[in-house]
């Protein structure tokens, strides 16, 4: 039987920039998903930070069946199970707890635990997670951090998020252990509020044009 989910590393390889969005209503979520896909984005994450998030996730899956839609801001096993129930195809957390990682393993679900320190990297690795969210990237100085830990953890790869902007995407992606960056700039709140889906499509096209150096 085919596996239910793609491995996390394959999901990361579908897009060097992963839009991270927060929605207030499910109808907008569907429209945003269509605009992102129209702009060439294949993978994006909806945060579980609003009451509309789970309905928004369902709406995104329905509106863009060709996309890979993840749920972010998963803080515990309850969030995880709700996200999976709403159709999430991968999960992201700003951090990790033993209970959460155990639940992820039991669900056999692609997942990016969040880390910020070498000890957290070691813990995630020990728990079998080698694809990690590096958060908050701008606070820790992600670019020199990634360079410094590459020889120490050659098997770990990262999605750097938190304060990343178009102007520093390529500097992050030039680090060989940075497979992806994530950010909210592709889906700005004012464009969502105005229903300006064309603006989001334009930003998505720019985001989709970023590639990791060969
Ligand atoms: C995250 O969860 O990584 C952040 O919300 C990303 O958003 P930002 O690009 O606005 O920092």
Short mmCIF file of C-alpha atoms and ligand atoms in Angstrom, two decimals:
data_model
loop_
_atom_site.label_atom_id
_atom_site.label_comp_id
_atom_site.label_asym_id
_atom_site.label_seq_id
_atom_site.Cartn_x
_atom_site.Cartn_y
_atom_site.Cartn_z
CA UNK A 1 0.00 0.00 0.00
CA UNK A 2 1.31 3.46 -0.87
CA UNK A 3 2.34 5.63 2.07
CA UNK A 4 -0.34 8.10 3.09
CA UNK A 5 2.00 11.08 3.27
CA UNK A 6 5.12 12.25 1.40
CA UNK A 7 8.34 12.27 3.44
CA UNK A 8 9.12 15.72 4.92
CA UNK A 9 12.27 16.11 2.86
CA UNK A 10 10.36 15.54 -0.38
CA UNK A 11 7.79 18.11 0.67
CA UNK A 12 10.56 20.64 1.38
CA UNK A 13 12.04 19.98 -2.07
CA UNK A 14 8.78 21.15 -3.72
CA UNK A 15 9.47 24.80 -2.99
CA UNK A 16 12.44 26.81 -1.71
CA UNK A 17 10.01 29.37 -0.27
CA UNK A 18 7.11 28.19 1.85
CA UNK A 19 4.41 30.84 2.38
CA UNK A 20 3.12 30.90 5.96
CA UNK A 21 -0.36 32.33 6.31
CA UNK A 22 -2.86 33.16 8.99
CA UNK A 23 -6.53 33.52 8.06
CA UNK A 24 -9.55 34.99 9.77
CA UNK A 25 -12.16 33.26 7.59
CA UNK A 26 -12.29 30.04 5.54
CA UNK A 27 -13.57 31.70 2.36
CA UNK A 28 -10.42 33.84 2.15
CA UNK A 29 -8.33 30.73 2.80
CA UNK A 30 -9.69 29.04 -0.34
CA UNK A 31 -9.04 32.15 -2.42
CA UNK A 32 -5.49 32.47 -1.05
CA UNK A 33 -4.77 28.82 -1.88
CA UNK A 34 -5.91 29.37 -5.46
CA UNK A 35 -3.80 32.54 -5.78
CA UNK A 36 -0.68 30.81 -4.39
CA UNK A 37 -1.05 27.89 -6.80
CA UNK A 38 -1.72 30.27 -9.72
CA UNK A 39 1.59 31.96 -8.85
CA UNK A 40 3.47 28.65 -8.95
CA UNK A 41 3.63 27.76 -5.23
CA UNK A 42 3.18 24.07 -4.46
CA UNK A 43 3.69 23.93 -0.67
CA UNK A 44 2.37 26.29 1.99
CA UNK A 45 1.49 26.36 5.65
CA UNK A 46 -1.58 27.69 7.41
CA UNK A 47 -1.02 28.53 11.06
CA UNK A 48 -3.39 27.31 13.76
CA UNK A 49 -3.51 30.78 15.26
CA UNK A 50 -7.12 31.75 14.57
CA UNK A 51 -10.49 30.10 15.24
CA UNK A 52 -10.94 29.84 11.44
CA UNK A 53 -7.70 27.93 10.86
CA UNK A 54 -9.02 24.35 10.69
CA UNK A 55 -11.96 25.29 8.45
CA UNK A 56 -9.47 27.35 6.45
CA UNK A 57 -7.27 24.30 6.02
CA UNK A 58 -10.21 22.26 4.75
CA UNK A 59 -11.13 25.08 2.36
CA UNK A 60 -7.56 25.22 1.05
CA UNK A 61 -7.44 21.48 0.40
CA UNK A 62 -10.75 21.71 -1.49
CA UNK A 63 -9.75 24.82 -3.47
CA UNK A 64 -6.24 23.64 -4.39
CA UNK A 65 -6.17 19.84 -4.50
CA UNK A 66 -2.84 19.90 -6.35
CA UNK A 67 -1.09 21.78 -3.51
CA UNK A 68 0.57 20.33 -0.40
CA UNK A 69 -0.98 22.09 2.58
CA UNK A 70 0.63 22.01 6.00
CA UNK A 71 -0.62 23.09 9.40
CA UNK A 72 1.65 25.30 11.47
CA UNK A 73 1.77 26.45 15.10
CA UNK A 74 1.07 22.89 16.24
CA UNK A 75 1.78 23.13 19.96
CA UNK A 76 0.61 19.74 21.28
CA UNK A 77 -0.90 16.36 20.35
CA UNK A 78 -4.43 17.77 20.35
CA UNK A 79 -3.48 20.38 17.74
CA UNK A 80 -1.76 17.65 15.74
CA UNK A 81 -4.81 15.39 15.66
CA UNK A 82 -7.10 18.30 14.77
CA UNK A 83 -4.80 19.30 11.92
CA UNK A 84 -4.63 15.76 10.56
CA UNK A 85 -8.42 15.52 10.85
CA UNK A 86 -8.81 18.71 8.80
CA UNK A 87 -6.63 17.27 6.02
CA UNK A 88 -3.16 18.63 6.78
CA UNK A 89 -0.47 16.92 4.69
CA UNK A 90 2.39 17.91 6.99
CA UNK A 91 2.84 19.76 10.25
CA UNK A 92 5.10 22.47 11.64
CA UNK A 93 5.75 23.55 15.20
CA UNK A 94 7.66 26.52 16.64
CA UNK A 95 9.16 24.05 19.13
CA UNK A 96 8.73 20.49 20.38
CA UNK A 97 7.74 18.50 23.44
CA UNK A 98 8.23 14.75 24.07
CA UNK A 99 4.44 14.25 23.96
CA UNK A 100 4.11 16.05 20.63
CA UNK A 101 6.98 14.20 18.95
CA UNK A 102 5.61 10.87 20.19
CA UNK A 103 2.19 11.68 18.73
CA UNK A 104 3.81 12.66 15.41
CA UNK A 105 5.68 9.35 15.29
CA UNK A 106 2.53 7.38 16.12
CA UNK A 107 0.67 9.15 13.31
CA UNK A 108 3.63 8.57 10.94
CA UNK A 109 3.13 12.16 9.84
CA UNK A 110 5.66 14.44 8.05
CA UNK A 111 6.67 17.10 10.53
CA UNK A 112 9.09 19.99 11.11
CA UNK A 113 9.77 20.46 14.83
CA UNK A 114 11.02 23.94 15.69
CA UNK A 115 14.46 24.46 17.19
CA UNK A 116 16.66 27.39 18.14
CA UNK A 117 19.72 25.83 19.88
CA UNK A 118 22.26 23.05 19.39
CA UNK A 119 20.81 21.10 22.35
CA UNK A 120 17.37 21.21 20.75
CA UNK A 121 18.93 20.05 17.47
CA UNK A 122 20.49 17.11 19.33
CA UNK A 123 17.22 16.25 21.04
CA UNK A 124 15.22 16.36 17.78
CA UNK A 125 17.87 14.24 16.09
CA UNK A 126 17.81 11.70 18.91
CA UNK A 127 14.03 11.48 18.46
CA UNK A 128 14.55 10.72 14.75
CA UNK A 129 13.79 14.15 13.24
CA UNK A 130 16.34 15.42 10.73
CA UNK A 131 14.23 18.07 8.99
CA UNK A 132 13.76 21.00 11.35
CA UNK A 133 12.26 24.46 11.45
CA UNK A 134 14.86 27.02 12.55
CA UNK A 135 12.90 29.67 14.41
CA UNK A 136 13.02 32.62 14.85
CA UNK A 137 15.62 32.89 12.10
CA UNK A 138 16.19 36.65 12.25
CA UNK A 139 16.57 36.69 16.04
CA UNK A 140 19.29 34.04 16.18
CA UNK A 141 21.17 35.19 13.07
CA UNK A 142 20.25 32.11 11.04
CA UNK A 143 22.82 32.47 8.26
CA UNK A 144 26.01 32.25 10.40
CA UNK A 145 24.22 29.79 12.72
CA UNK A 146 23.54 27.42 9.82
CA UNK A 147 27.16 27.70 8.63
CA UNK A 148 28.51 27.02 12.12
CA UNK A 149 26.45 23.90 12.81
CA UNK A 150 26.84 22.29 9.36
CA UNK A 151 30.05 20.40 10.28
CA UNK A 152 28.58 19.41 13.65
CA UNK A 153 25.27 18.08 12.32
CA UNK A 154 25.91 17.24 8.64
CA UNK A 155 22.72 15.16 8.54
CA UNK A 156 20.30 17.93 9.60
CA UNK A 157 18.44 20.22 7.18
CA UNK A 158 16.38 23.29 7.96
CA UNK A 159 13.48 25.48 6.98
CA UNK A 160 14.47 28.92 8.32
CA UNK A 161 11.50 31.06 9.32
CA UNK A 162 10.76 34.14 11.33
CA UNK A 163 11.48 37.57 9.91
CA UNK A 164 12.83 36.26 6.57
CA UNK A 165 12.16 38.73 3.74
CA UNK A 166 12.62 38.48 -0.06
CA UNK A 167 15.93 40.36 0.13
CA UNK A 168 17.56 37.70 2.31
CA UNK A 169 16.00 34.53 0.88
CA UNK A 170 18.99 33.71 -1.32
CA UNK A 171 21.52 34.28 1.49
CA UNK A 172 19.68 31.67 3.55
CA UNK A 173 19.29 29.23 0.65
CA UNK A 174 23.02 29.52 -0.11
CA UNK A 175 23.69 27.62 3.10
CA UNK A 176 23.81 23.95 2.03
CA UNK A 177 21.79 22.85 5.08
CA UNK A 178 18.99 25.38 4.44
CA UNK A 179 16.60 23.59 2.08
CA UNK A 180 13.81 26.09 2.49
CA UNK A 181 12.74 29.39 4.02
CA UNK A 182 9.26 30.21 5.25
CA UNK A 183 7.60 33.57 5.64
CA UNK A 184 4.40 35.51 5.85
CA UNK A 185 5.36 38.22 3.36
CA UNK A 186 3.73 36.30 0.46
CA UNK A 187 0.28 36.69 2.01
CA UNK A 188 0.18 40.17 3.59
CA UNK A 189 -2.70 40.94 5.92
CA UNK A 190 -3.77 44.06 4.01
CA UNK A 191 -4.06 42.13 0.71
CA UNK A 192 -6.14 39.46 2.49
CA UNK A 193 -8.35 42.11 4.13
CA UNK A 194 -8.99 43.75 0.73
CA UNK A 195 -9.49 40.42 -1.04
CA UNK A 196 -6.66 41.39 -3.39
CA UNK A 197 -5.92 37.85 -4.59
CA UNK A 198 -4.05 39.18 -7.66
CA UNK A 199 -1.53 40.86 -5.34
CA UNK A 200 -0.99 37.53 -3.57
CA UNK A 201 -0.60 35.75 -6.90
CA UNK A 202 2.08 38.28 -7.90
CA UNK A 203 3.95 37.81 -4.61
CA UNK A 204 3.59 34.04 -4.99
CA UNK A 205 5.13 34.20 -8.46
CA UNK A 206 8.13 36.08 -7.07
CA UNK A 207 8.44 33.60 -4.16
CA UNK A 208 8.20 30.61 -6.52
CA UNK A 209 11.03 32.01 -8.64
CA UNK A 210 13.59 31.60 -5.83
CA UNK A 211 15.72 28.50 -6.29
CA UNK A 212 18.47 27.02 -4.18
CA UNK A 213 21.91 27.46 -5.77
CA UNK A 214 22.87 24.33 -7.74
C1 LIG B 1 6.57 31.56 11.59
O1 LIG B 1 5.72 30.91 12.16
O2 LIG B 1 7.61 31.08 11.16
C2 LIG B 1 6.37 33.02 11.42
O3 LIG B 1 5.06 33.34 11.69
C3 LIG B 1 6.75 33.47 10.05
O4 LIG B 1 6.21 34.73 9.86
P1 LIG B 1 7.14 35.97 9.53
O5 LIG B 1 7.70 35.72 8.17
O6 LIG B 1 6.19 37.13 9.55
O7 LIG B 1 8.18 36.08 10.60
#
